Each structure stands twice: as structure tokens, then as C-alpha cells.
Coordinates of C-alpha atoms in Angstrom, one line a residue:
X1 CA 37.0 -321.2 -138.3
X2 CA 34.7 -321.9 -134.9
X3 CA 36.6 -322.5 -132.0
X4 CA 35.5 -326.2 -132.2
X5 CA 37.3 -327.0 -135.2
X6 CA 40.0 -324.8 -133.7
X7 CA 40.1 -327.4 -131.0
X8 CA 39.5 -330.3 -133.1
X9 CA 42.7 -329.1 -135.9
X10 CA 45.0 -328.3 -132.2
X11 CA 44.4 -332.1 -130.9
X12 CA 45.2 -333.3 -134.3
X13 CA 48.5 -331.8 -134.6
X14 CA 49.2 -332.4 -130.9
X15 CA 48.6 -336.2 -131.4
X16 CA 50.9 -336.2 -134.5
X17 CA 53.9 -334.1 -132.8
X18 CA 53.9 -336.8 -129.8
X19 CA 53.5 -339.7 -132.4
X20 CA 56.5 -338.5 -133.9
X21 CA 58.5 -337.4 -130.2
X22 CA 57.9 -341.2 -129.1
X23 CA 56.9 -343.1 -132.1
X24 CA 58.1 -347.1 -132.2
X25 CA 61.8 -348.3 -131.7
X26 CA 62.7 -351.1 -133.8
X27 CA 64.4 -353.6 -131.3
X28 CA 67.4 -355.3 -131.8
X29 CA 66.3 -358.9 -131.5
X30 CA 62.8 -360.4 -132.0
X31 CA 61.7 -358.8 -135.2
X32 CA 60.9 -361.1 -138.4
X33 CA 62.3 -358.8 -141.3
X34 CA 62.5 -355.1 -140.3
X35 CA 61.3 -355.4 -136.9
X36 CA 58.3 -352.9 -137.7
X37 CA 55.4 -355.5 -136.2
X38 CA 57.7 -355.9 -132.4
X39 CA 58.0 -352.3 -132.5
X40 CA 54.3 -351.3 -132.7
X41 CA 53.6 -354.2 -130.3
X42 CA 56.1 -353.6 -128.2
X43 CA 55.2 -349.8 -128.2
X44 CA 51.3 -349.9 -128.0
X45 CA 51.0 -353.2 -125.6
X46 CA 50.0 -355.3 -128.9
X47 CA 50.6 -358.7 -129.6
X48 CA 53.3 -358.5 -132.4
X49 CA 51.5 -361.5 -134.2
X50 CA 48.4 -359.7 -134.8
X51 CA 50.5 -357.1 -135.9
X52 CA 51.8 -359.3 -138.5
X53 CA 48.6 -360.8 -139.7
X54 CA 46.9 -357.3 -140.3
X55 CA 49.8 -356.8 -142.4
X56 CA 49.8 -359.2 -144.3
X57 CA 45.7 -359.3 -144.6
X58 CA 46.4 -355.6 -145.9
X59 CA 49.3 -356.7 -148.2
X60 CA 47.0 -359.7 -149.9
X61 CA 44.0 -356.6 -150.3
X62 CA 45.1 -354.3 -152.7
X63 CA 49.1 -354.0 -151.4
X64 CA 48.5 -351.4 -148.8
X65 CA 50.4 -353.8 -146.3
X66 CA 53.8 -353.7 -148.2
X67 CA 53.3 -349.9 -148.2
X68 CA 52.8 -349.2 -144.7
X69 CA 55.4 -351.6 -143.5
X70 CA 57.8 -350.1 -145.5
X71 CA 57.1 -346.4 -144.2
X72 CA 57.4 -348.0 -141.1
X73 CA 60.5 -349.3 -141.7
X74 CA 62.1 -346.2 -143.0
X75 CA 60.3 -343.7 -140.3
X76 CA 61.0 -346.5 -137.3
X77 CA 64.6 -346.1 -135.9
X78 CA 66.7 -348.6 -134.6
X79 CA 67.3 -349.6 -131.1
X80 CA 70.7 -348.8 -130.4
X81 CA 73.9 -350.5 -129.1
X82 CA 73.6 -351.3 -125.5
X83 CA 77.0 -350.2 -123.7
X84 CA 77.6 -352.8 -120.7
X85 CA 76.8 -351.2 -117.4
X86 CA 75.8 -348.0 -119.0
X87 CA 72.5 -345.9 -119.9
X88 CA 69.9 -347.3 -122.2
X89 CA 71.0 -346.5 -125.6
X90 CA 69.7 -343.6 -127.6
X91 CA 67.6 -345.1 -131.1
X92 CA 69.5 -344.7 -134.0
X93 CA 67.9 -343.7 -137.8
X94 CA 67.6 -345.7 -140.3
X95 CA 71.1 -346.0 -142.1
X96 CA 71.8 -344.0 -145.3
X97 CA 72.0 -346.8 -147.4
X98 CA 68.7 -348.4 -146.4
X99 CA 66.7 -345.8 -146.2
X100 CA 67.5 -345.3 -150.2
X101 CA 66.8 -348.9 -151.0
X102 CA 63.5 -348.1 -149.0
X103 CA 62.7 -345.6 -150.9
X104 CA 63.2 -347.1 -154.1
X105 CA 61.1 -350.0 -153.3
X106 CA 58.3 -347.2 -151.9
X107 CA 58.3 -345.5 -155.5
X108 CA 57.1 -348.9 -157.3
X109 CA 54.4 -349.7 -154.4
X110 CA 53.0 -346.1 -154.4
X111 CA 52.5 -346.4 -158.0
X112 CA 50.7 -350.1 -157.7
X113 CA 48.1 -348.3 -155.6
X114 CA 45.8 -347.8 -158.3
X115 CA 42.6 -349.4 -156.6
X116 CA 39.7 -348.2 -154.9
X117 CA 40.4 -351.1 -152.7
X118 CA 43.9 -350.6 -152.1
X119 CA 43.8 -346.9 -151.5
X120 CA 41.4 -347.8 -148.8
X121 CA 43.4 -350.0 -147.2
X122 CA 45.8 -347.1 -146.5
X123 CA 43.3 -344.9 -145.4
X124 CA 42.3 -347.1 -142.9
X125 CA 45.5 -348.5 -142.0
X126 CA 46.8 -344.9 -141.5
X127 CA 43.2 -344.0 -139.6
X128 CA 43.6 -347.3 -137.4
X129 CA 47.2 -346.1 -136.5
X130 CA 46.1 -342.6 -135.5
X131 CA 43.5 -344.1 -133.8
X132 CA 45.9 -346.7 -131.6
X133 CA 48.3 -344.3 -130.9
X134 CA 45.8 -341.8 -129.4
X135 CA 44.1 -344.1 -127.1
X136 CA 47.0 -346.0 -126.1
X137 CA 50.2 -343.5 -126.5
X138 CA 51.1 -343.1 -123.1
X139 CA 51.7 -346.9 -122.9
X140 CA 55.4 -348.1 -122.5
X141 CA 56.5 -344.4 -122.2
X142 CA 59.7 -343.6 -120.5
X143 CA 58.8 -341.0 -117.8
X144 CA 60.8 -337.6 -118.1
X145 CA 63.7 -337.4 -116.6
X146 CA 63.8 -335.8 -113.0
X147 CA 66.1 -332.8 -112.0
X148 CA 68.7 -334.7 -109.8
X149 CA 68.7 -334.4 -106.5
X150 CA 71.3 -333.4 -103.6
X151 CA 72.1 -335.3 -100.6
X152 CA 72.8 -333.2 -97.2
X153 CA 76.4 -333.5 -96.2
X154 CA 76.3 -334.5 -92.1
X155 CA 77.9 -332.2 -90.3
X156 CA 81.0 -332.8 -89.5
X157 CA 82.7 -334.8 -86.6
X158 CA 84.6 -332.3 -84.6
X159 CA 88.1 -333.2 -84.6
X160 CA 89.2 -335.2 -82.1
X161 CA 86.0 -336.4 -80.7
X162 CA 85.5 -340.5 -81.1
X163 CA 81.7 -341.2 -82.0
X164 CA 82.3 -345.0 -82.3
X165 CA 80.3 -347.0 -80.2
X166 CA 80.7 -350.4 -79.8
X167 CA 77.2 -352.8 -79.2
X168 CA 75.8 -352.9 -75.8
X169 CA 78.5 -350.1 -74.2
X170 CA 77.0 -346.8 -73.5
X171 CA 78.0 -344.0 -75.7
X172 CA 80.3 -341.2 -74.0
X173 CA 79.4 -338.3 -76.7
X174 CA 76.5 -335.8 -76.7
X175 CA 74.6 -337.8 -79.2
X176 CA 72.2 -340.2 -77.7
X177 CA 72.7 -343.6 -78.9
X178 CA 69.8 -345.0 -81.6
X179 CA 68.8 -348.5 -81.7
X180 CA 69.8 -351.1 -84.3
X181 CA 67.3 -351.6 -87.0
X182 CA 65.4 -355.1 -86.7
X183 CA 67.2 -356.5 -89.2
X184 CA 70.8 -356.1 -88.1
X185 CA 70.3 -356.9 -84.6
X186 CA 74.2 -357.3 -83.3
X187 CA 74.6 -354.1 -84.3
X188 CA 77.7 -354.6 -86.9
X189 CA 77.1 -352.0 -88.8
X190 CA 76.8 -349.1 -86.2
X191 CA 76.8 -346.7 -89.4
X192 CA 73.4 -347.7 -90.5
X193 CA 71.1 -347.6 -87.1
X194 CA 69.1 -344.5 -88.3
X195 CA 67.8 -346.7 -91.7
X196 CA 64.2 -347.1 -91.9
X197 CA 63.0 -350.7 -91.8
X198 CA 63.0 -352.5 -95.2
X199 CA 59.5 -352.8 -96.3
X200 CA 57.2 -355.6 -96.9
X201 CA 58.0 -356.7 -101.1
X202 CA 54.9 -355.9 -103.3
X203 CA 52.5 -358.1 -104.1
X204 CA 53.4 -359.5 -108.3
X205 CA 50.3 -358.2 -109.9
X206 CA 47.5 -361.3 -110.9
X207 CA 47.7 -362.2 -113.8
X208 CA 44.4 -361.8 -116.0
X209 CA 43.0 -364.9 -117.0
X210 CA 42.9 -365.3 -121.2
X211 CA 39.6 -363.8 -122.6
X212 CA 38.8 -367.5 -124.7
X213 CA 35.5 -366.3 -125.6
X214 CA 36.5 -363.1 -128.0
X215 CA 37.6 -366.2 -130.2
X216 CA 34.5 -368.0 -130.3
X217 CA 32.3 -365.3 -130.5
X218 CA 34.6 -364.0 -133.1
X219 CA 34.5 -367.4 -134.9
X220 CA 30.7 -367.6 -134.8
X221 CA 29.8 -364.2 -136.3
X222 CA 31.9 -364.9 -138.9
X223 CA 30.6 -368.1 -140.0
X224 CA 27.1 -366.3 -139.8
X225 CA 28.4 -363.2 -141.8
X226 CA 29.7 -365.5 -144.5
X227 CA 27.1 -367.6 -144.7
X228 CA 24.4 -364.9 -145.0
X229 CA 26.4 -363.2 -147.4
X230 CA 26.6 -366.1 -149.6
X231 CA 22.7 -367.0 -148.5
X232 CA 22.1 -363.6 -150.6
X233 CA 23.4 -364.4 -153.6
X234 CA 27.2 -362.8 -153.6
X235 CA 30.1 -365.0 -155.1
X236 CA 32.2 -367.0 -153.0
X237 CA 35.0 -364.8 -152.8
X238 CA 32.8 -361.9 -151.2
X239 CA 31.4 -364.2 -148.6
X240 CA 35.0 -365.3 -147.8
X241 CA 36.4 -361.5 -147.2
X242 CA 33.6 -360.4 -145.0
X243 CA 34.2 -363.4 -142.9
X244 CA 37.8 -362.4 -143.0
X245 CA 37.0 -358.7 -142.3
X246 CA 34.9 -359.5 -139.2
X247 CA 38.0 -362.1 -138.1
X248 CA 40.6 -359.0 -138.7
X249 CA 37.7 -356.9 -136.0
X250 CA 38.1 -359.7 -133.6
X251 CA 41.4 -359.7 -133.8
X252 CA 42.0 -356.3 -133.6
X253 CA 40.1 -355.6 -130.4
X254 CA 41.5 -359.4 -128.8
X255 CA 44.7 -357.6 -129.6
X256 CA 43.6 -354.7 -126.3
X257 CA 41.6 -357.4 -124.4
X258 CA 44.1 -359.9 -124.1
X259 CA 42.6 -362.5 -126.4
X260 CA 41.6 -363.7 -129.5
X261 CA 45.6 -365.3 -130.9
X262 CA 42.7 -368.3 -131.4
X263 CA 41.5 -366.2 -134.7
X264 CA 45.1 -366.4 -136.8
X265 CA 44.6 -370.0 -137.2
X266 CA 41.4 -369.4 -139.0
X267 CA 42.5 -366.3 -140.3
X268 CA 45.4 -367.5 -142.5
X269 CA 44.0 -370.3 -144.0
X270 CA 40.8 -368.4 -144.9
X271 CA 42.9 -365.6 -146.7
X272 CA 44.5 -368.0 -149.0
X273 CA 41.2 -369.5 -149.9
X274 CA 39.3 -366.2 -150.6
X275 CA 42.2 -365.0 -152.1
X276 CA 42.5 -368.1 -154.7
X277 CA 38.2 -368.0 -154.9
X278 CA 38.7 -364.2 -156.3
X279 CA 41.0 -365.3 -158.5
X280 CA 38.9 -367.9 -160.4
X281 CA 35.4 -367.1 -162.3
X282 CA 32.7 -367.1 -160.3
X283 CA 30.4 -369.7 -162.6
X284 CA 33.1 -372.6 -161.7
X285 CA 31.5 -372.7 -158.3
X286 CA 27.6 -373.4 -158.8
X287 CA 26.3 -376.4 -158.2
X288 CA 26.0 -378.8 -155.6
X289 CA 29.2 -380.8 -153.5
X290 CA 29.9 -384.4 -154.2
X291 CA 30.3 -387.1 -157.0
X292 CA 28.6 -387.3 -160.1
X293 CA 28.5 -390.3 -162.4
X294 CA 27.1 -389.7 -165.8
X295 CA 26.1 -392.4 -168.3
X296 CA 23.6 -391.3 -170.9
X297 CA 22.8 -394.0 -173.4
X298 CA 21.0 -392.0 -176.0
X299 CA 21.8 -388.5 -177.2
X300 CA 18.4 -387.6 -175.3
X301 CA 20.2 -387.9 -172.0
X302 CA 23.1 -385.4 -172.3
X303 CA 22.2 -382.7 -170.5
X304 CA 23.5 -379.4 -171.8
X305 CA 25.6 -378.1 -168.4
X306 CA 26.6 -379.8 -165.5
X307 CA 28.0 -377.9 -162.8
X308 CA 29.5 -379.2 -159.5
X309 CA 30.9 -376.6 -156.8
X310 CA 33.6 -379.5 -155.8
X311 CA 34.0 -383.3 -156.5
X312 CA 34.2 -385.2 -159.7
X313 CA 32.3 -385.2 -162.5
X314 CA 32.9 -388.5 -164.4
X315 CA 31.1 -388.3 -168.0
X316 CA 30.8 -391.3 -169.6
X317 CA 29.8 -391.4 -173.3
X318 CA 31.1 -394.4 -174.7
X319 CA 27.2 -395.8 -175.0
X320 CA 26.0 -392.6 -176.6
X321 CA 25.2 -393.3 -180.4
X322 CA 25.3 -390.2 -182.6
X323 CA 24.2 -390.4 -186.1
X324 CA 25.9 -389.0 -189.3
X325 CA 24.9 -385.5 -189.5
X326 CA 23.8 -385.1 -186.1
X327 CA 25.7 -383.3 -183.4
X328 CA 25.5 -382.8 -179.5
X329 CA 27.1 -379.8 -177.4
X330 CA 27.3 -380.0 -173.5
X331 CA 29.3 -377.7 -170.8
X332 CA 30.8 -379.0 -167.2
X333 CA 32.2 -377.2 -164.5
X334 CA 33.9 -378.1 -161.3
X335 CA 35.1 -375.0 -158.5
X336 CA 37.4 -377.6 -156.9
X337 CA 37.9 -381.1 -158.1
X338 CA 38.1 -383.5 -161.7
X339 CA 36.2 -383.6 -164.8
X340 CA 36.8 -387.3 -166.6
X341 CA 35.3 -387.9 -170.1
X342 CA 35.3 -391.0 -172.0
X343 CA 34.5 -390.3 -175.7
X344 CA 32.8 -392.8 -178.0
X345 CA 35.4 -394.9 -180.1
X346 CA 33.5 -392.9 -183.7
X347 CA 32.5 -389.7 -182.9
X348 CA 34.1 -386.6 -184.4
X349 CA 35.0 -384.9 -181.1
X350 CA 36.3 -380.8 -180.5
X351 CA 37.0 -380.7 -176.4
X352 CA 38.2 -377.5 -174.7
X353 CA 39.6 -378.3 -171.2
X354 CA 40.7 -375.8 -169.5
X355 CA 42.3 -375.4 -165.7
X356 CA 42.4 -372.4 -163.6
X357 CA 45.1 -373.8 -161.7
X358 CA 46.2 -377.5 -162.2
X359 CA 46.3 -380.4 -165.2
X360 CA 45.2 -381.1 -168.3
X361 CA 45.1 -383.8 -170.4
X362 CA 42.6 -383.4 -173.6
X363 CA 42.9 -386.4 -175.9
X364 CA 46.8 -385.8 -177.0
X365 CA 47.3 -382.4 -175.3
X366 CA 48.3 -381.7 -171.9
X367 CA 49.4 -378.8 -169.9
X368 CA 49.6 -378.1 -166.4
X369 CA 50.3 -374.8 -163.8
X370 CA 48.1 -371.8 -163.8
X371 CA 45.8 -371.4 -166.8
X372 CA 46.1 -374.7 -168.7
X373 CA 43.8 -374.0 -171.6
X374 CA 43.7 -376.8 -174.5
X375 CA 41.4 -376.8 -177.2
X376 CA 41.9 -380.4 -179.8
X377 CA 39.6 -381.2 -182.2
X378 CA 40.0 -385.4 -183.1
X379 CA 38.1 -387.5 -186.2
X380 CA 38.7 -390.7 -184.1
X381 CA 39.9 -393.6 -185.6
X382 CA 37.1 -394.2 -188.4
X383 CA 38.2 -390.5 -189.7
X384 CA 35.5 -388.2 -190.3
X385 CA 32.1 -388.7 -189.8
X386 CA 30.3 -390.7 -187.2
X387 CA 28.5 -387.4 -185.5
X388 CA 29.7 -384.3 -184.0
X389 CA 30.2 -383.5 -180.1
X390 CA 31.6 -380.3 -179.0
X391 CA 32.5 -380.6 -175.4
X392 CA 33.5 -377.1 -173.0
X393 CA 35.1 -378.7 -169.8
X394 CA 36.5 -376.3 -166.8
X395 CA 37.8 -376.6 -163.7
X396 CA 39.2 -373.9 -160.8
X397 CA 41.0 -375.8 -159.0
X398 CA 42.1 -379.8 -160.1
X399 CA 42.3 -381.5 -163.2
X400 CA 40.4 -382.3 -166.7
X401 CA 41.0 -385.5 -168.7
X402 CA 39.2 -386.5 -171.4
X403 CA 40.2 -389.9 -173.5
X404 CA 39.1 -392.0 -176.2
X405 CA 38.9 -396.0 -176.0

């Protein structure tokens, strides 16, 4: 081994022994659930908020968050007792009995770490750890303690010799008489003439002005990451997380600079959408945005797909004549929004509506909740006959309702 990775292996395992010498103290008061966010913040001079968010960004993206908090948790001690008028209290471990629930709720988590994207999100959660702690360990540090020191004993006033002088008399005894410090100038307190003059207070240290435009410029990368993303042809979901990864960036270095608590309010709410966007097929989002109103009067004019990215998609059939014999298929899809259809009074109909997440109500079926999937097939009120129309509606988000006049 060179003496460079000699080095490189030594500062490695010296920035892991003093991780471990003065990792976080979970405090007492101020922490959410296990107080594992206020202790890193507290410990590193982080905001404990943007502690929170990065866990829970890493919890929603593969479950690496729920990991690392609880090794925190169990690793973390606890801020111990304060004793009134007493030193600052030594941190206490983890109890026994929490530490074992801790563990058995690590053994589950571990094993739902199957991902590629979830074992990344420990790698880099670790890595960005290490990473913190090296740069900023020797922040909120307690300084070793010093060797205590002795004070000299004053030689002693030889007995029977009166060294008490009173203010303005001239002193009788060998030792010349010292003036009164400035701020006792009657002289009560003849004991302490030889104390130094109090010095001027200390300035309070400025305060640094808020650094407003890490969120902004944080904001408009974002929006131009996502957007060229998207502009390339990659699903909505993917353009949503690589906004959200360059907001978690911002975040992360507003988190050293002072600024940037702007980006959570963007950050949360764009988390839940990507995360519900990844969760629904990609083809319910094509299409354009708006309000569609569809009327064909011959069976010439049904188009065979309509797709809508979000709005309502009102199909209208009621004019459409379809003879004996003939039949008619068409397709609608709606990312986020309503799909009505009014059938023709004869026509034998079969209608699948189905919901990622909302209501349905296909002729004389309805479900509703995540998934509601109906497939009816109705005759109409003539029986059979009259034409055939096979109708595929879906929505990602909203409702489907399809009825017969």
C-alpha cells in the first residue's frame, strides 16, 4: 500500500473515531419523534427543518430515510437530566428497552432495501454524513477541559499589625496605600483597590443578513431542469424528481449559507405530486390541458383515442347512429380530471372505466379509492342489437361516469 493511501485509510478512520467521541446528543426538548433531526442540527449548525425534509425526501425514495433515522436513533444518546445548580449532564444511551424495539423495526427496513434506488439513498446519505461531519465537526464542540488552576495565598498579616485603612486617612503600615479603582470611588470596599478596571462589554456579533437569493436561484434551476427534462421526452414523474433533486441541492447548501428555508414550501408539495405521478401510468398524461367537448353525429366522427393531460373530457354520443352489425371502439384518458359519457338510448355498449385513484360510476357499477376498475357490458333497453360500441375510459387522478338516457 503507497503511503498516499496510507494517509488517505489514517484520515478515514480518524474522522470516524471523532464522529463517534462527539457524535450528536439527542436533546431533551425540541425534537419531533426521536429527536435525531435537532441533534444533527444542533450538532453541525444545521437548520433542523432541513434536516427533516432530507429525511423524509429519502424516506419517500426507496426508504433509506426510515433507515438512517432509525440508526440514528439507536446510535444517538440522550441528553441527560440536568441537576439544578450543577455540571452539564453527561448523555445517557439509548435505554435497553428501546434500543430492542429499534432494532426490530431496523431488521424489517434493512430487508425492504431491495432497490437500486433505495440502496443509493443510503450510500449517499451515509457519504453526505461523512462528508458534514468532516467539514464541520469542530462546530458546537465542548473545549477540553483545562487542568485547574491554583490561586497564591497572600502572605500573611503579621499578628498584631492593623492593615485597615479607612478612606482619605493615611495608612500607618509599611505598605503604601493603592488607589480605589474608578468604579468604587468612596472606597467601601478597601479589600478590592488592587482589581483591574472592568472592561469595555463586547460588541454582540452582527447578525448576517438572510441569503434570499439561494431560494430563487434554487427555484429557477429547478423549473428549468424539470422543464428540459420533460422538453426531452422523459415521463412526468422523472421531470418532477430532478426538480426535487436540484431543490434537495439548494437546500442542502442554504442549510451552511444561512438560507434557502424558502425551498421546503416548494419542496413538500412537489414530493407528493411526483410521488403520486410515479405511481400512475405514464400514457394517462399525454395530451394537452383543458376542456374537451365531444359531439360526433356520425360514426365517422369518433376518433379512436382522446387523451387530455388534465381537465374533462365530456363524450357525447347520444346523436351517433350505429347500424345493426356495425361496431365502433374508441379510448380516453385523463392524468388529472373527469371523463363523462352519454351513451345512445340503443346501442349495445361494453365500457371499462377504470380510476387510478378516485370514482367510478359505469352504467350500474360504481367503485371508488385506489384502483377502481369496472368493466359492464349493457344491451340497453331495446335488448340486443342496435350496434356495438366498446368504450376503454381511464383516469389518474378524478372520476369516470358513463350513463345511458
Amino acid at each position: 500500500m503507497s503511503t498516499t493511501k496510507r494517509a488517505g485509510v489514517a484520515a478515514f478512520e480518524d474522522t470516524l473515531r471523532d464522529f463517534w467521541a462527539t457524535r450528536p446528543v439527542r436533546p431533551r426538548f425540541g425534537g419531533k419523534v426521536g429527536g435525531v433531526s435537532a441533534a444533527i442540527g444542533l450538532r453541525y449548525g444545521i437548520d433542523p427543518i432541513l434536516v427533516r425534509v432530507a429525511f423524509v425526501l429519502a424516506a419517500i425514495y426507496g426508504g433509506a430515510g426510515v433507515v438512517l433515522y432509525l440508526l440514528g436513533w439507536l446510535l444517538f444518546p440522550k441528553e441527560g437530566d440536568p441537576v439544578p445548580g450543577g455540571p452539564k449532564p453527561k448523555p445517557e444511551p439509548t435505554s435497553s428497552t428501546l434500543a430492542v424495539i429499534l432494532v426490530l423495526l431496523l431488521i424489517p427496513s434493512v430487508f425492504w432495501l431491495t432497490s437500486s434506488p433505495s440502496i443509493i439513498g443510503l450510500a449517499v446519505g451515509l457519504g453526505a454524513f461523512y462528508l458534514v461531519h468532516r467539514t464541520y465537526g469542530d462546530r458546537n464542540v465542548a473545549p477540553p477541559a483545562a487542568a485547574p488552576t491554583t490561586t497564591p495565598v497572600p502572605d500573611a498579616t503579621p499578628a498584631g499589625e492593623n492593615t485597615w485603612v479607612y478612606p482619605g486617612a493615611e495608612s500607618t503600615s509599611k505598605t503604601e496605600q493603592q488607589t480605589p479603582p474608578a468604579w468604587d470611588p468612596l472606597g467601601a470596599a478597601p479589600f478590592a483597590w488592587d482589581l483591574p478596571e472592568p472592561g469595555e462589554p463586547e460588541p454582540p456579533e452582527p447578525k448576517r443578513p438572510p441569503r434570499r437569493w439561494i431560494t430563487w436561484v434554487t427555484l429557477v434551476l429547478a423549473a428549468f431542469a424539470g422543464g428540459l427534462t420533460g422538453s426531452l421526452g422523459a415521463p412526468l414523474y422523472v421531470s418532477l424528481a430532478i426538480a426535487l433533486g436540484v431543490l434537495g441541492v439548494g437546500m442542502l447548501l442554504g442549510s451552511f449559507l444561512r438560507g434557502g428555508r424558502g425551498l421546503i414550501v416548494a419542496a413538500v408539495p412537489l414530493a407528493a405530486v411526483a410521488m403520486l405521478a410515479s405511481a400512475l401510468p405514464a400514457s394517462t398524461f399525454g395530451g394537452s390541458v383543458g376542456d374537451q367537448q365531444i359531439r360526433p353525429a356520425a360514426l365517422s366522427g369518433l376518433a379512436p383515442d382522446y387523451q387530455l393531460s388534465a381537465g374533462t373530457v365530456t363524450l357525447d354520443l347520444r346523436d351517433m347512429q350505429i347500424a345493426d352489425g356495425e361496431s365502433a371502439s374508441s379510448a380516453t384518458s385523463v392524468g388529472v380530471g373527469d371523463i363523462v359519457v352519454r351513451l345512445p338510448r340503443d346501442v349495445d355498449a361494453t365500457v371499462r372505466c377504470k380510476a387510478e385513484l378516485g370514482d367510478v360510476q359505469c352504467l350500474n357499477q360504481t367503485s371508488s379509492g385506489g384502483t377502481a376498475d369496472q368493466t359492464t357490458t349493457d344491451l340497453g333497453p331495446d335488448g340486443p342489437g342496435g350496434g356495438q360500441l366498446t368504450l376503454d375510459l381511464r383516469v389518474g387522478v378524478g372520476s369516470v361516469e358513463v350513463t345511458r338516457d
